[in-house]
């Protein structure tokens, strides 16, 4: 399964996530050496949901991140275009919606905040997805994007790109329900823009006060923004 094939047909991306859904959370924990829990917690702190708010967790997968946000008492909705993912997470008993991130089934200004963890790079049109997120968030509402990124220091960058990403498919073969999909996931990480470029894309897509901070030496970055009033 090549990145080019997936880029031509977004439906293939959804099918890929359907295939990996059964052991997706376990695979992520193994591949990240358990750091996925830290990244979710950092995303929750950046989003800062509070009781009474409405939060959209987009590309939520099985809802593991949605459950993290819901601990605040906010009303949190998990949205994903993979029915397999949503089905795998139904035991969490969260509000779940099958949704295309480029055509969200919500009225304007529905949510107080939106988060997307490790899903933005899978959209067929990054800017259109960010504009759609801005549409469904109220003025003054928050955006947090947690995504793989580029370590700014060269030794870690070289190690990460040259060793860690090449190790993803072999490790995935031992735990994943569809290990060949992780070839695409590794390639999509290598092709993703670095932190400053992504901040520019977010700002060009209807968001203001864009900032970011690195996690785990820049292997992951948190981008935060606010919808203008």
PDB file of C-alpha atoms in Angstrom:
ATOM      1  CA  UNK A   1       0.000   0.000   0.000  1.00  0.00           C
ATOM      2  CA  UNK A   2       1.783   3.151  -1.188  1.00  0.00           C
ATOM      3  CA  UNK A   3       1.250   6.742  -0.151  1.00  0.00           C
ATOM      4  CA  UNK A   4       0.550   7.638  -3.797  1.00  0.00           C
ATOM      5  CA  UNK A   5      -2.269   5.114  -3.971  1.00  0.00           C
ATOM      6  CA  UNK A   6      -3.830   6.483  -0.801  1.00  0.00           C
ATOM      7  CA  UNK A   7      -3.479  10.105  -1.955  1.00  0.00           C
ATOM      8  CA  UNK A   8      -5.459   9.329  -5.095  1.00  0.00           C
ATOM      9  CA  UNK A   9      -8.381   7.860  -3.178  1.00  0.00           C
ATOM     10  CA  UNK A  10      -9.194   9.102   0.357  1.00  0.00           C
ATOM     11  CA  UNK A  11     -11.580   6.168   0.687  1.00  0.00           C
ATOM     12  CA  UNK A  12      -8.511   3.953   0.752  1.00  0.00           C
ATOM     13  CA  UNK A  13      -7.323   5.797   3.858  1.00  0.00           C
ATOM     14  CA  UNK A  14     -10.624   5.056   5.585  1.00  0.00           C
ATOM     15  CA  UNK A  15     -10.367   1.404   4.557  1.00  0.00           C
ATOM     16  CA  UNK A  16      -6.819   1.284   5.908  1.00  0.00           C
ATOM     17  CA  UNK A  17      -7.960   2.527   9.310  1.00  0.00           C
ATOM     18  CA  UNK A  18     -10.833   0.039   9.273  1.00  0.00           C
ATOM     19  CA  UNK A  19      -8.229  -2.694   8.817  1.00  0.00           C
ATOM     20  CA  UNK A  20      -6.005  -1.561  11.699  1.00  0.00           C
ATOM     21  CA  UNK A  21      -8.818  -0.661  14.115  1.00  0.00           C
ATOM     22  CA  UNK A  22      -8.880  -3.910  16.083  1.00  0.00           C
ATOM     23  CA  UNK A  23      -5.411  -3.462  17.611  1.00  0.00           C
ATOM     24  CA  UNK A  24      -4.838   0.214  16.829  1.00  0.00           C
ATOM     25  CA  UNK A  25      -4.525   1.492  20.403  1.00  0.00           C
ATOM     26  CA  UNK A  26      -2.193  -1.336  21.430  1.00  0.00           C
ATOM     27  CA  UNK A  27      -0.018  -0.823  18.344  1.00  0.00           C
ATOM     28  CA  UNK A  28       0.278   2.901  19.002  1.00  0.00           C
ATOM     29  CA  UNK A  29       1.347   2.292  22.591  1.00  0.00           C
ATOM     30  CA  UNK A  30       3.978  -0.244  21.526  1.00  0.00           C
ATOM     31  CA  UNK A  31       5.361   1.879  18.679  1.00  0.00           C
ATOM     32  CA  UNK A  32       5.526   5.011  20.827  1.00  0.00           C
ATOM     33  CA  UNK A  33       7.029   3.167  23.828  1.00  0.00           C
ATOM     34  CA  UNK A  34       4.055   4.326  25.851  1.00  0.00           C
ATOM     35  CA  UNK A  35       4.499   8.016  24.991  1.00  0.00           C
ATOM     36  CA  UNK A  36       1.064   8.138  23.364  1.00  0.00           C
ATOM     37  CA  UNK A  37      -0.440   8.538  26.839  1.00  0.00           C
ATOM     38  CA  UNK A  38       1.801  11.540  27.535  1.00  0.00           C
ATOM     39  CA  UNK A  39       0.857  13.136  24.186  1.00  0.00           C
ATOM     40  CA  UNK A  40      -2.857  12.733  24.897  1.00  0.00           C
ATOM     41  CA  UNK A  41      -2.487  14.269  28.329  1.00  0.00           C
ATOM     42  CA  UNK A  42      -0.499  17.189  26.894  1.00  0.00           C
ATOM     43  CA  UNK A  43      -3.232  17.729  24.303  1.00  0.00           C
ATOM     44  CA  UNK A  44      -5.903  17.762  27.002  1.00  0.00           C
ATOM     45  CA  UNK A  45      -3.977  20.339  29.004  1.00  0.00           C
ATOM     46  CA  UNK A  46      -3.502  22.523  25.921  1.00  0.00           C
ATOM     47  CA  UNK A  47      -7.192  22.330  25.010  1.00  0.00           C
ATOM     48  CA  UNK A  48      -8.209  22.867  28.662  1.00  0.00           C
ATOM     49  CA  UNK A  49     -11.818  21.638  28.403  1.00  0.00           C
ATOM     50  CA  UNK A  50     -14.080  22.486  31.328  1.00  0.00           C
ATOM     51  CA  UNK A  51     -17.436  21.251  32.529  1.00  0.00           C
ATOM     52  CA  UNK A  52     -20.303  22.490  30.410  1.00  0.00           C
ATOM     53  CA  UNK A  53     -18.272  23.003  27.248  1.00  0.00           C
ATOM     54  CA  UNK A  54     -18.802  21.155  23.975  1.00  0.00           C
ATOM     55  CA  UNK A  55     -15.645  19.633  22.538  1.00  0.00           C
ATOM     56  CA  UNK A  56     -15.131  17.943  19.165  1.00  0.00           C
ATOM     57  CA  UNK A  57     -12.448  15.264  18.968  1.00  0.00           C
ATOM     58  CA  UNK A  58     -11.867  14.911  15.242  1.00  0.00           C
ATOM     59  CA  UNK A  59     -10.194  11.835  13.743  1.00  0.00           C
ATOM     60  CA  UNK A  60     -10.879  10.373  17.176  1.00  0.00           C
ATOM     61  CA  UNK A  61     -10.379   6.756  16.160  1.00  0.00           C
ATOM     62  CA  UNK A  62     -11.592   4.493  18.945  1.00  0.00           C
ATOM     63  CA  UNK A  63     -12.257   7.460  21.242  1.00  0.00           C
ATOM     64  CA  UNK A  64      -9.313   6.973  23.580  1.00  0.00           C
ATOM     65  CA  UNK A  65      -8.485  10.700  23.356  1.00  0.00           C
ATOM     66  CA  UNK A  66     -12.168  11.653  23.632  1.00  0.00           C
ATOM     67  CA  UNK A  67     -12.376   9.778  26.920  1.00  0.00           C
ATOM     68  CA  UNK A  68      -9.327  11.722  28.118  1.00  0.00           C
ATOM     69  CA  UNK A  69     -11.038  15.049  27.352  1.00  0.00           C
ATOM     70  CA  UNK A  70     -14.340  13.916  28.890  1.00  0.00           C
ATOM     71  CA  UNK A  71     -12.705  13.516  32.303  1.00  0.00           C
ATOM     72  CA  UNK A  72     -13.044  17.298  32.580  1.00  0.00           C
ATOM     73  CA  UNK A  73     -16.844  17.076  32.569  1.00  0.00           C
ATOM     74  CA  UNK A  74     -17.131  18.612  29.107  1.00  0.00           C
ATOM     75  CA  UNK A  75     -19.539  17.097  26.579  1.00  0.00           C
ATOM     76  CA  UNK A  76     -17.128  15.486  24.132  1.00  0.00           C
ATOM     77  CA  UNK A  77     -17.987  14.067  20.713  1.00  0.00           C
ATOM     78  CA  UNK A  78     -15.763  11.578  18.891  1.00  0.00           C
ATOM     79  CA  UNK A  79     -15.887  11.988  15.104  1.00  0.00           C
ATOM     80  CA  UNK A  80     -14.070   9.801  12.600  1.00  0.00           C
ATOM     81  CA  UNK A  81     -14.543   8.688   8.993  1.00  0.00           C
ATOM     82  CA  UNK A  82     -13.563   5.097   9.791  1.00  0.00           C
ATOM     83  CA  UNK A  83     -16.563   3.066  10.874  1.00  0.00           C
ATOM     84  CA  UNK A  84     -14.179   0.321  11.945  1.00  0.00           C
ATOM     85  CA  UNK A  85     -12.474   2.655  14.381  1.00  0.00           C
ATOM     86  CA  UNK A  86     -15.741   3.888  15.862  1.00  0.00           C
ATOM     87  CA  UNK A  87     -16.996   0.329  16.184  1.00  0.00           C
ATOM     88  CA  UNK A  88     -13.800  -0.725  17.983  1.00  0.00           C
ATOM     89  CA  UNK A  89     -14.354   2.044  20.523  1.00  0.00           C
ATOM     90  CA  UNK A  90     -18.077   1.648  21.143  1.00  0.00           C
ATOM     91  CA  UNK A  91     -17.494   0.094  24.577  1.00  0.00           C
ATOM     92  CA  UNK A  92     -16.327   3.518  25.802  1.00  0.00           C
ATOM     93  CA  UNK A  93     -19.965   4.673  25.547  1.00  0.00           C
ATOM     94  CA  UNK A  94     -19.106   8.095  24.172  1.00  0.00           C
ATOM     95  CA  UNK A  95     -21.088  10.171  21.663  1.00  0.00           C
ATOM     96  CA  UNK A  96     -19.656   9.020  18.315  1.00  0.00           C
ATOM     97  CA  UNK A  97     -20.343  10.371  14.835  1.00  0.00           C
ATOM     98  CA  UNK A  98     -19.176   9.050  11.475  1.00  0.00           C
ATOM     99  CA  UNK A  99     -17.955  12.196   9.747  1.00  0.00           C
ATOM    100  CA  UNK A 100     -15.812  13.456   6.889  1.00  0.00           C
ATOM    101  CA  UNK A 101     -13.489  16.136   8.293  1.00  0.00           C
ATOM    102  CA  UNK A 102     -13.942  18.151   5.093  1.00  0.00           C
ATOM    103  CA  UNK A 103     -17.763  18.183   5.435  1.00  0.00           C
ATOM    104  CA  UNK A 104     -18.592  18.049   9.121  1.00  0.00           C
ATOM    105  CA  UNK A 105     -22.272  17.351   9.945  1.00  0.00           C
ATOM    106  CA  UNK A 106     -22.534  20.131  12.550  1.00  0.00           C
ATOM    107  CA  UNK A 107     -23.976  23.655  12.409  1.00  0.00           C
ATOM    108  CA  UNK A 108     -21.731  26.706  12.535  1.00  0.00           C
ATOM    109  CA  UNK A 109     -20.363  27.523  15.982  1.00  0.00           C
ATOM    110  CA  UNK A 110     -21.442  24.268  17.639  1.00  0.00           C
ATOM    111  CA  UNK A 111     -18.303  23.645  19.709  1.00  0.00           C
ATOM    112  CA  UNK A 112     -16.167  25.513  22.218  1.00  0.00           C
ATOM    113  CA  UNK A 113     -13.055  23.680  21.100  1.00  0.00           C
ATOM    114  CA  UNK A 114     -11.783  21.106  18.638  1.00  0.00           C
ATOM    115  CA  UNK A 115      -8.815  18.762  18.909  1.00  0.00           C
ATOM    116  CA  UNK A 116      -7.208  16.514  16.326  1.00  0.00           C
ATOM    117  CA  UNK A 117      -4.532  14.016  17.307  1.00  0.00           C
ATOM    118  CA  UNK A 118      -2.425  12.454  14.559  1.00  0.00           C
ATOM    119  CA  UNK A 119      -5.137  12.899  11.935  1.00  0.00           C
ATOM    120  CA  UNK A 120      -4.446  16.150  10.114  1.00  0.00           C
ATOM    121  CA  UNK A 121      -1.799  14.660   7.836  1.00  0.00           C
ATOM    122  CA  UNK A 122      -4.327  12.109   6.574  1.00  0.00           C
ATOM    123  CA  UNK A 123      -6.734  14.710   5.171  1.00  0.00           C
ATOM    124  CA  UNK A 124      -6.930  15.066   1.405  1.00  0.00           C
ATOM    125  CA  UNK A 125      -6.955  18.867   1.831  1.00  0.00           C
ATOM    126  CA  UNK A 126      -5.306  20.201   4.998  1.00  0.00           C
ATOM    127  CA  UNK A 127      -6.474  23.798   4.582  1.00  0.00           C
ATOM    128  CA  UNK A 128     -10.059  22.799   3.819  1.00  0.00           C
ATOM    129  CA  UNK A 129     -10.105  20.640   6.929  1.00  0.00           C
ATOM    130  CA  UNK A 130      -8.796  23.473   9.097  1.00  0.00           C
ATOM    131  CA  UNK A 131     -11.391  25.866   7.638  1.00  0.00           C
ATOM    132  CA  UNK A 132     -14.136  23.358   8.370  1.00  0.00           C
ATOM    133  CA  UNK A 133     -12.940  23.046  11.962  1.00  0.00           C
ATOM    134  CA  UNK A 134     -13.078  26.845  12.257  1.00  0.00           C
ATOM    135  CA  UNK A 135     -16.634  26.815  10.927  1.00  0.00           C
ATOM    136  CA  UNK A 136     -17.981  24.491  13.615  1.00  0.00           C
ATOM    137  CA  UNK A 137     -16.213  26.293  16.490  1.00  0.00           C
ATOM    138  CA  UNK A 138     -17.676  29.445  18.060  1.00  0.00           C
ATOM    139  CA  UNK A 139     -15.779  32.753  17.880  1.00  0.00           C
ATOM    140  CA  UNK A 140     -13.123  32.639  20.577  1.00  0.00           C
ATOM    141  CA  UNK A 141     -13.102  28.845  20.517  1.00  0.00           C
ATOM    142  CA  UNK A 142      -9.885  26.839  20.602  1.00  0.00           C
ATOM    143  CA  UNK A 143      -8.041  24.506  18.273  1.00  0.00           C
ATOM    144  CA  UNK A 144      -5.334  22.034  19.292  1.00  0.00           C
ATOM    145  CA  UNK A 145      -3.518  19.896  16.743  1.00  0.00           C
ATOM    146  CA  UNK A 146      -1.238  17.130  18.020  1.00  0.00           C
ATOM    147  CA  UNK A 147       0.786  15.726  15.148  1.00  0.00           C
ATOM    148  CA  UNK A 148       4.104  14.107  14.354  1.00  0.00           C
ATOM    149  CA  UNK A 149       6.672  16.723  13.446  1.00  0.00           C
ATOM    150  CA  UNK A 150      10.352  17.450  12.798  1.00  0.00           C
ATOM    151  CA  UNK A 151      12.893  17.429  15.652  1.00  0.00           C
ATOM    152  CA  UNK A 152      14.734  20.775  15.416  1.00  0.00           C
ATOM    153  CA  UNK A 153      18.081  19.381  16.583  1.00  0.00           C
ATOM    154  CA  UNK A 154      19.954  17.531  13.875  1.00  0.00           C
ATOM    155  CA  UNK A 155      21.208  14.478  15.833  1.00  0.00           C
ATOM    156  CA  UNK A 156      17.691  13.565  16.973  1.00  0.00           C
ATOM    157  CA  UNK A 157      16.232  14.450  13.572  1.00  0.00           C
ATOM    158  CA  UNK A 158      18.641  12.123  11.799  1.00  0.00           C
ATOM    159  CA  UNK A 159      18.048   9.322  14.284  1.00  0.00           C
ATOM    160  CA  UNK A 160      14.280   9.750  14.130  1.00  0.00           C
ATOM    161  CA  UNK A 161      14.015   9.851  10.358  1.00  0.00           C
ATOM    162  CA  UNK A 162      16.740   7.362   9.587  1.00  0.00           C
ATOM    163  CA  UNK A 163      16.088   4.739  12.218  1.00  0.00           C
ATOM    164  CA  UNK A 164      12.848   5.121  14.158  1.00  0.00           C
ATOM    165  CA  UNK A 165      10.539   5.544  11.164  1.00  0.00           C
ATOM    166  CA  UNK A 166      12.175   2.695   9.264  1.00  0.00           C
ATOM    167  CA  UNK A 167      11.586   0.515  12.307  1.00  0.00           C
ATOM    168  CA  UNK A 168       7.843   1.200  12.351  1.00  0.00           C
ATOM    169  CA  UNK A 169       6.710  -1.396   9.756  1.00  0.00           C
ATOM    170  CA  UNK A 170       8.803  -4.287  11.176  1.00  0.00           C
ATOM    171  CA  UNK A 171       7.625  -3.601  14.733  1.00  0.00           C
ATOM    172  CA  UNK A 172       4.044  -3.226  13.534  1.00  0.00           C
ATOM    173  CA  UNK A 173       4.194  -6.721  12.060  1.00  0.00           C
ATOM    174  CA  UNK A 174       4.429  -8.127  15.566  1.00  0.00           C
ATOM    175  CA  UNK A 175       1.383  -6.338  17.023  1.00  0.00           C
ATOM    176  CA  UNK A 176      -0.778  -4.662  14.361  1.00  0.00           C
ATOM    177  CA  UNK A 177      -3.882  -6.203  12.807  1.00  0.00           C
ATOM    178  CA  UNK A 178      -2.830  -4.824   9.388  1.00  0.00           C
ATOM    179  CA  UNK A 179       0.919  -4.089   9.545  1.00  0.00           C
ATOM    180  CA  UNK A 180       1.300  -3.056   5.891  1.00  0.00           C
ATOM    181  CA  UNK A 181      -0.741   0.060   6.674  1.00  0.00           C
ATOM    182  CA  UNK A 182       2.089   1.339   8.827  1.00  0.00           C
ATOM    183  CA  UNK A 183       4.273   1.732   5.752  1.00  0.00           C
ATOM    184  CA  UNK A 184       1.882   4.489   4.687  1.00  0.00           C
ATOM    185  CA  UNK A 185       1.797   5.985   8.174  1.00  0.00           C
ATOM    186  CA  UNK A 186       5.602   6.175   8.301  1.00  0.00           C
ATOM    187  CA  UNK A 187       5.744   7.744   4.835  1.00  0.00           C
ATOM    188  CA  UNK A 188       3.101  10.306   5.748  1.00  0.00           C
ATOM    189  CA  UNK A 189       5.170  11.376   8.774  1.00  0.00           C
ATOM    190  CA  UNK A 190       8.276  11.878   6.622  1.00  0.00           C
ATOM    191  CA  UNK A 191       6.305  14.008   4.150  1.00  0.00           C
ATOM    192  CA  UNK A 192       4.658  16.242   6.780  1.00  0.00           C
ATOM    193  CA  UNK A 193       5.715  19.936   7.067  1.00  0.00           C
ATOM    194  CA  UNK A 194       7.814  21.128   9.982  1.00  0.00           C
ATOM    195  CA  UNK A 195       6.350  23.157  12.832  1.00  0.00           C
ATOM    196  CA  UNK A 196       6.684  26.696  11.458  1.00  0.00           C
ATOM    197  CA  UNK A 197       5.256  25.776   8.059  1.00  0.00           C
ATOM    198  CA  UNK A 198       2.270  24.071   9.662  1.00  0.00           C
ATOM    199  CA  UNK A 199       1.676  27.122  11.855  1.00  0.00           C
ATOM    200  CA  UNK A 200       1.499  29.198   8.690  1.00  0.00           C
ATOM    201  CA  UNK A 201      -1.043  26.845   7.143  1.00  0.00           C
ATOM    202  CA  UNK A 202      -3.214  27.053  10.273  1.00  0.00           C
ATOM    203  CA  UNK A 203      -3.054  30.860  10.263  1.00  0.00           C
ATOM    204  CA  UNK A 204      -4.007  30.950   6.577  1.00  0.00           C
ATOM    205  CA  UNK A 205      -7.039  28.761   7.292  1.00  0.00           C
ATOM    206  CA  UNK A 206      -9.032  31.084   9.525  1.00  0.00           C
ATOM    207  CA  UNK A 207      -7.286  30.775  12.892  1.00  0.00           C
ATOM    208  CA  UNK A 208      -5.452  33.395  14.935  1.00  0.00           C
ATOM    209  CA  UNK A 209      -2.898  33.454  17.783  1.00  0.00           C
ATOM    210  CA  UNK A 210      -1.212  30.354  16.386  1.00  0.00           C
ATOM    211  CA  UNK A 211       1.550  28.945  18.576  1.00  0.00           C
ATOM    212  CA  UNK A 212       3.239  25.613  19.050  1.00  0.00           C
ATOM    213  CA  UNK A 213       5.467  23.711  21.391  1.00  0.00           C
ATOM    214  CA  UNK A 214       7.483  20.581  20.885  1.00  0.00           C
ATOM    215  CA  UNK A 215       6.934  17.333  22.721  1.00  0.00           C
ATOM    216  CA  UNK A 216       9.543  14.566  22.975  1.00  0.00           C
ATOM    217  CA  UNK A 217      12.230  16.700  21.358  1.00  0.00           C
ATOM    218  CA  UNK A 218      10.025  17.702  18.446  1.00  0.00           C
ATOM    219  CA  UNK A 219       9.031  14.209  17.372  1.00  0.00           C
ATOM    220  CA  UNK A 220       5.525  15.483  18.121  1.00  0.00           C
ATOM    221  CA  UNK A 221       4.311  19.091  18.176  1.00  0.00           C
ATOM    222  CA  UNK A 222       1.234  20.704  19.700  1.00  0.00           C
ATOM    223  CA  UNK A 223      -0.185  23.585  17.655  1.00  0.00           C
ATOM    224  CA  UNK A 224      -2.729  25.837  19.390  1.00  0.00           C
ATOM    225  CA  UNK A 225      -4.930  28.532  17.869  1.00  0.00           C
ATOM    226  CA  UNK A 226      -8.090  30.558  18.508  1.00  0.00           C
ATOM    227  CA  UNK A 227     -10.977  31.398  16.187  1.00  0.00           C
ATOM    228  CA  UNK A 228     -11.167  35.186  15.782  1.00  0.00           C
ATOM    229  CA  UNK A 229     -14.204  37.061  17.104  1.00  0.00           C
TER     230      UNK A 229
END
